Short mmCIF file of C-alpha atoms and ligand atoms in Angstrom, two decimals:
data_model
loop_
_atom_site.label_atom_id
_atom_site.label_comp_id
_atom_site.label_asym_id
_atom_site.label_seq_id
_atom_site.Cartn_x
_atom_site.Cartn_y
_atom_site.Cartn_z
CA MET A 4 60.11 -56.74 -42.45
CA LYS A 5 62.08 -57.58 -39.34
CA ALA A 6 65.47 -56.02 -40.13
CA PRO A 7 66.14 -53.20 -42.59
CA GLY A 8 67.84 -53.76 -45.92
CA HIS A 9 67.40 -53.24 -49.63
CA ILE A 10 64.68 -54.99 -51.62
CA ILE A 11 65.12 -55.94 -55.29
CA PHE A 12 62.21 -56.49 -57.67
CA LEU A 13 63.35 -58.82 -60.44
CA GLY A 14 61.29 -59.98 -63.41
CA ALA A 15 60.57 -59.62 -67.11
CA PRO A 16 59.11 -56.44 -68.63
CA GLY A 17 55.45 -56.06 -67.71
CA VAL A 18 55.26 -58.52 -64.80
CA GLY A 19 54.25 -55.68 -62.47
CA LYS A 20 57.56 -54.64 -60.88
CA GLY A 21 56.75 -50.92 -61.01
CA THR A 22 53.16 -51.40 -59.79
CA GLN A 23 54.24 -53.53 -56.82
CA ALA A 24 57.43 -51.59 -56.01
CA LYS A 25 55.41 -48.36 -55.64
CA ILE A 26 52.98 -50.08 -53.24
CA ILE A 27 55.76 -51.56 -51.09
CA ALA A 28 57.76 -48.31 -51.10
CA GLN A 29 54.69 -46.50 -49.73
CA ARG A 30 54.02 -49.15 -47.11
CA LEU A 31 57.60 -49.31 -45.86
CA LEU A 32 58.29 -45.59 -46.41
CA LEU A 33 61.40 -46.41 -48.44
CA PRO A 34 62.50 -44.72 -51.70
CA HIS A 35 61.42 -46.39 -54.95
CA VAL A 36 64.52 -46.60 -57.15
CA SER A 37 63.51 -47.46 -60.73
CA THR A 38 66.39 -47.24 -63.21
CA GLY A 39 63.85 -47.15 -66.06
CA ASP A 40 62.07 -44.12 -64.54
CA MET A 41 65.41 -42.41 -63.83
CA LEU A 42 66.59 -42.97 -67.42
CA ARG A 43 63.29 -41.70 -68.87
CA ALA A 44 63.61 -38.57 -66.69
CA SER A 45 67.15 -38.07 -68.04
CA VAL A 46 65.90 -38.44 -71.62
CA THR A 47 63.19 -35.83 -70.96
CA SER A 48 65.64 -33.41 -69.35
CA GLY A 49 68.12 -33.86 -72.23
CA SER A 50 71.04 -34.61 -69.89
CA GLU A 51 74.24 -36.33 -71.06
CA VAL A 52 73.01 -39.68 -69.62
CA GLY A 53 69.66 -39.18 -71.36
CA ARG A 54 71.32 -38.49 -74.72
CA ARG A 55 73.41 -41.66 -74.41
CA ALA A 56 70.47 -43.82 -73.25
CA HIS A 57 67.68 -42.67 -75.57
CA ALA A 58 68.37 -44.70 -78.73
CA VAL A 59 69.28 -47.79 -76.72
CA MET A 60 65.99 -47.68 -74.80
CA GLU A 61 63.96 -47.12 -77.98
CA SER A 62 65.54 -50.26 -79.46
CA GLY A 63 64.68 -52.40 -76.42
CA ALA A 64 68.33 -53.13 -75.57
CA LEU A 65 70.00 -52.46 -72.22
CA VAL A 66 71.81 -49.26 -71.35
CA GLY A 67 75.52 -49.77 -70.51
CA ASP A 68 76.42 -51.17 -67.10
CA ASP A 69 78.83 -48.28 -66.42
CA ILE A 70 76.05 -45.68 -66.84
CA ILE A 71 73.64 -47.68 -64.67
CA LEU A 72 76.12 -48.34 -61.87
CA GLY A 73 77.03 -44.64 -61.90
CA ILE A 74 73.36 -43.65 -61.48
CA ILE A 75 72.92 -46.17 -58.64
CA ALA A 76 76.09 -45.16 -56.78
CA GLU A 77 74.88 -41.54 -56.88
CA ARG A 78 71.36 -42.49 -55.73
CA LEU A 79 72.59 -44.63 -52.83
CA ALA A 80 74.70 -41.74 -51.58
CA HIS A 81 71.53 -39.71 -50.78
CA ASN A 82 70.54 -39.59 -47.09
CA ASP A 83 67.11 -41.10 -47.75
CA ALA A 84 68.73 -44.35 -48.97
CA SER A 85 70.40 -45.08 -45.65
CA GLY A 86 67.45 -47.19 -44.38
CA GLY A 87 67.18 -49.25 -47.57
CA VAL A 88 65.58 -48.71 -50.97
CA ILE A 89 63.23 -50.61 -53.26
CA PHE A 90 65.11 -51.40 -56.48
CA ASP A 91 62.88 -51.83 -59.53
CA GLY A 92 64.50 -53.01 -62.77
CA PHE A 93 68.01 -53.04 -61.27
CA PRO A 94 70.23 -55.03 -61.33
CA ARG A 95 69.65 -56.44 -64.79
CA THR A 96 72.97 -58.06 -65.69
CA LEU A 97 75.53 -60.07 -63.75
CA VAL A 98 77.94 -57.12 -64.00
CA GLN A 99 75.30 -54.89 -62.33
CA ALA A 100 74.57 -57.47 -59.60
CA GLU A 101 78.26 -57.80 -58.79
CA GLY A 102 78.67 -54.01 -58.96
CA LEU A 103 75.82 -53.58 -56.46
CA ASP A 104 77.41 -56.12 -54.11
CA ARG A 105 80.65 -54.11 -54.26
CA LEU A 106 78.79 -50.84 -53.60
CA LEU A 107 77.11 -52.37 -50.53
CA ASP A 108 80.14 -54.28 -49.36
CA SER A 109 81.59 -51.75 -47.00
CA ALA A 110 81.30 -51.35 -43.27
CA GLY A 111 78.07 -49.81 -42.04
CA LYS A 112 76.15 -50.30 -45.32
CA LEU A 113 72.91 -52.27 -45.40
CA GLY A 114 72.82 -55.45 -47.45
CA ILE A 115 70.16 -56.94 -49.73
CA LYS A 116 67.31 -58.24 -47.61
CA HIS A 117 64.91 -59.58 -50.25
CA VAL A 118 65.07 -60.43 -53.95
CA LEU A 119 61.47 -60.70 -55.15
CA HIS A 120 61.28 -62.40 -58.53
CA ILE A 121 57.86 -61.92 -60.12
CA VAL A 122 56.99 -64.53 -62.76
CA LEU A 123 54.26 -64.34 -65.40
CA ALA A 124 53.53 -66.11 -68.71
CA ASP A 125 54.58 -64.27 -71.90
CA GLU A 126 50.97 -63.98 -73.22
CA GLU A 127 49.91 -62.15 -70.05
CA ILE A 128 52.97 -59.90 -70.22
CA ILE A 129 52.07 -58.88 -73.77
CA SER A 130 48.46 -58.17 -72.84
CA ARG A 131 49.57 -56.07 -69.84
CA LEU A 132 52.14 -54.05 -71.77
CA SER A 133 50.03 -53.43 -74.85
CA GLY A 134 47.35 -51.78 -72.67
CA ARG A 135 49.69 -49.93 -70.27
CA ARG A 136 49.36 -46.16 -69.97
CA VAL A 137 51.68 -44.02 -67.83
CA CYS A 138 51.12 -40.51 -66.49
CA GLU A 139 53.67 -38.23 -68.14
CA LYS A 140 53.66 -35.95 -65.09
CA CYS A 141 53.80 -38.22 -62.00
CA GLY A 142 54.60 -41.65 -63.49
CA ALA A 143 51.46 -43.39 -62.13
CA ILE A 144 50.81 -46.66 -63.98
CA TYR A 145 47.43 -47.59 -65.52
CA HIS A 146 46.04 -50.22 -67.85
CA VAL A 147 43.19 -49.57 -70.28
CA ASN A 148 41.34 -52.72 -69.13
CA PHE A 149 42.83 -53.90 -65.82
CA HIS A 150 43.40 -50.53 -64.14
CA PRO A 151 41.72 -47.74 -66.12
CA SER A 152 41.77 -44.12 -64.98
CA ILE A 153 38.43 -42.56 -64.02
CA ARG A 154 38.65 -39.89 -66.75
CA GLU A 155 39.94 -41.45 -69.96
CA GLY A 156 43.48 -40.33 -70.81
CA LEU A 157 43.96 -38.38 -67.57
CA CYS A 158 45.73 -39.33 -64.35
CA ASP A 159 43.49 -39.81 -61.28
CA ARG A 160 46.23 -38.50 -58.99
CA CYS A 161 47.52 -35.37 -60.69
CA GLY A 162 45.40 -34.83 -63.84
CA GLY A 163 48.46 -35.34 -66.08
CA GLU A 164 48.10 -36.86 -69.55
CA LEU A 165 48.38 -40.62 -69.89
CA ARG A 166 50.70 -41.87 -72.63
CA GLN A 167 51.81 -45.19 -74.06
CA ARG A 168 55.53 -45.77 -73.51
CA ASP A 169 57.56 -45.70 -76.75
CA ASP A 170 59.11 -49.06 -75.93
CA ASP A 171 55.69 -50.75 -75.53
CA ARG A 172 55.33 -50.89 -79.34
CA PRO A 173 55.06 -54.60 -80.38
CA GLU A 174 58.43 -54.83 -82.19
CA VAL A 175 60.35 -53.24 -79.28
CA LEU A 176 58.42 -55.33 -76.78
CA ARG A 177 59.57 -58.55 -78.43
CA ARG A 178 63.18 -57.38 -78.25
CA ARG A 179 62.84 -56.44 -74.55
CA LEU A 180 61.50 -59.90 -73.74
CA ALA A 181 64.38 -61.54 -75.64
CA VAL A 182 66.94 -59.30 -73.91
CA TYR A 183 65.42 -60.20 -70.54
CA LYS A 184 65.81 -63.91 -71.27
CA SER A 185 69.42 -63.62 -72.41
CA GLU A 186 70.80 -60.92 -70.08
CA THR A 187 68.64 -60.73 -66.94
CA ALA A 188 67.19 -64.22 -66.38
CA PRO A 189 70.70 -65.54 -65.45
CA LEU A 190 70.46 -63.34 -62.33
CA VAL A 191 68.00 -65.86 -60.90
CA SER A 192 70.79 -68.42 -60.38
CA TYR A 193 73.00 -65.64 -58.96
CA TYR A 194 70.45 -64.78 -56.25
CA LEU A 195 68.95 -68.26 -55.77
CA SER A 196 71.90 -69.36 -53.67
CA LYS A 197 71.79 -66.22 -51.51
CA PRO A 198 69.44 -65.51 -48.59
CA GLY A 199 66.22 -63.60 -49.27
CA TYR A 200 65.37 -64.88 -52.76
CA ALA A 201 61.68 -65.62 -53.38
CA GLU A 202 59.65 -66.35 -56.49
CA ILE A 203 56.24 -64.67 -56.66
CA GLU A 204 53.41 -65.71 -58.95
CA GLY A 205 52.51 -62.53 -60.87
CA SER A 206 49.08 -63.60 -62.16
CA GLY A 207 45.84 -62.42 -60.55
CA ASP A 208 44.92 -58.83 -59.81
CA THR A 209 47.23 -56.24 -58.24
CA ALA A 210 45.85 -56.84 -54.73
CA ALA A 211 46.41 -60.61 -54.99
CA VAL A 212 50.05 -60.12 -56.02
CA SER A 213 50.55 -57.49 -53.27
CA ALA A 214 49.20 -59.95 -50.67
CA ARG A 215 51.75 -62.60 -51.79
CA ILE A 216 54.54 -60.06 -51.47
CA ALA A 217 53.32 -58.80 -48.07
CA ALA A 218 53.32 -62.39 -46.77
CA ILE A 219 56.96 -62.85 -47.80
CA LEU A 220 57.98 -59.53 -46.23
CA GLY A 221 56.14 -60.41 -43.03
CA LEU A 222 53.70 -57.48 -43.38
CA GLU A 223 50.12 -57.60 -42.15
CA GLY A 224 47.42 -58.16 -44.81
P1 AP5 B 20 62.03 -50.43 -67.30
O1 AP5 B 20 61.31 -49.15 -67.21
O2 AP5 B 20 62.66 -51.00 -66.09
O3 AP5 B 20 61.06 -51.48 -67.97
P2 AP5 B 20 60.91 -53.07 -67.83
O4 AP5 B 20 61.81 -53.81 -66.93
O5 AP5 B 20 60.91 -53.50 -69.24
O6 AP5 B 20 59.60 -53.25 -67.08
P3 AP5 B 20 58.30 -52.46 -67.29
O7 AP5 B 20 58.38 -51.12 -66.65
O8 AP5 B 20 57.91 -52.49 -68.75
O9 AP5 B 20 57.23 -53.40 -66.54
P4 AP5 B 20 56.90 -53.54 -65.00
O10 AP5 B 20 57.33 -54.90 -64.55
O11 AP5 B 20 57.36 -52.37 -64.22
O12 AP5 B 20 55.31 -53.57 -65.09
P5 AP5 B 20 54.20 -52.47 -64.63
O13 AP5 B 20 54.08 -52.46 -63.16
O14 AP5 B 20 54.40 -51.19 -65.35
O15 AP5 B 20 63.19 -50.30 -68.39
C1 AP5 B 20 62.95 -49.67 -69.64
C2 AP5 B 20 64.26 -49.61 -70.43
O16 AP5 B 20 65.22 -48.82 -69.70
C3 AP5 B 20 64.96 -50.96 -70.64
O17 AP5 B 20 64.47 -51.64 -71.78
C4 AP5 B 20 66.43 -50.52 -70.80
O18 AP5 B 20 66.68 -50.00 -72.08
C5 AP5 B 20 66.54 -49.39 -69.79
N1 AP5 B 20 66.94 -49.84 -68.45
C6 AP5 B 20 66.22 -49.72 -67.30
N2 AP5 B 20 66.89 -50.23 -66.26
C7 AP5 B 20 68.07 -50.70 -66.76
C8 AP5 B 20 69.17 -51.37 -66.18
N3 AP5 B 20 69.22 -51.65 -64.87
N4 AP5 B 20 70.20 -51.73 -67.01
C9 AP5 B 20 70.19 -51.42 -68.32
N5 AP5 B 20 69.16 -50.80 -68.94
C10 AP5 B 20 68.11 -50.43 -68.16
O19 AP5 B 20 52.88 -53.20 -65.19
C11 AP5 B 20 52.66 -53.36 -66.59
C12 AP5 B 20 51.16 -53.16 -66.90
O20 AP5 B 20 50.42 -54.20 -66.26
C13 AP5 B 20 50.57 -51.84 -66.40
O21 AP5 B 20 49.63 -51.38 -67.33
C14 AP5 B 20 49.88 -52.23 -65.07
O22 AP5 B 20 48.78 -51.37 -64.78
C15 AP5 B 20 49.44 -53.64 -65.38
N6 AP5 B 20 49.42 -54.52 -64.20
C16 AP5 B 20 50.36 -54.59 -63.21
N7 AP5 B 20 50.04 -55.55 -62.31
C17 AP5 B 20 48.87 -56.10 -62.76
C18 AP5 B 20 48.03 -57.17 -62.29
N8 AP5 B 20 48.32 -57.87 -61.17
N9 AP5 B 20 46.93 -57.48 -63.02
C19 AP5 B 20 46.63 -56.79 -64.16
N10 AP5 B 20 47.38 -55.79 -64.66
C20 AP5 B 20 48.50 -55.44 -63.97
MG1 MG B 21 58.40 -50.59 -64.68
#
């Protein structure tokens, strides 16, 4: 990446945003900012935000823009965000995209350098999400067939227990996909006309998708 700036991972549930955002965050030594992970942490801690978000997330709908923009404004104020962050699952509505532009639109703040839109067919999304397992301790992402842990049910990295996410149940999954199409897909036309937008084919294994992303970011290999 030639000049610093924020990177946005855009795409439907299950396309691999989290998997790829973690890899890029490690390579570029930038913070991985996943609103989904932050909300799940708030639910676990029982905070006010968590109490407000819990039922909404379980239903597959989107948490309110005001809550999300509040979380992001707070996160961007941390020192470690000054060189850019990797956004995963944010923004997700036009109100959030415009809110982010306002947050970044002041002197001395970095802008958005890349918007990486990962695309994948619905059947593949469903097969990826129905087999996903997540470490309850460190958040590492696995798949029972495509990326199994060495010891069944246990995280390779920290030994934590692997769980299925509550919102990966089939009925919630269908709602999340529908919500993506109605609320988040319109963001593609918002970013299409701006510099840095790229569509990435999400099929193939994790390494193949990472290589496509690395090529767009100008990274070696
Ligand atoms: P969030 O946590 O953001 O979920 P999501 O967008 O629905 O996306 P996922 O995390 O399900 O999928 P992913 O693209 O990260 O895929 P992953 O890498 O895990 O949001 C959850 C909820 O929080 C929302 O529904 C909403 O309620 C709320 N929320 C969050 N942000 C919000 C916002 N900004 N505004 C309002 N509400 C918000 O991969 C999936 C599986 O596939 C894994 O098992 C993985 O191992 C496997 N896999 C990945 N890549 C490959 C590959 N190349 N080949 C084979 N398998 C692969
Ligand atoms: Mg994710």
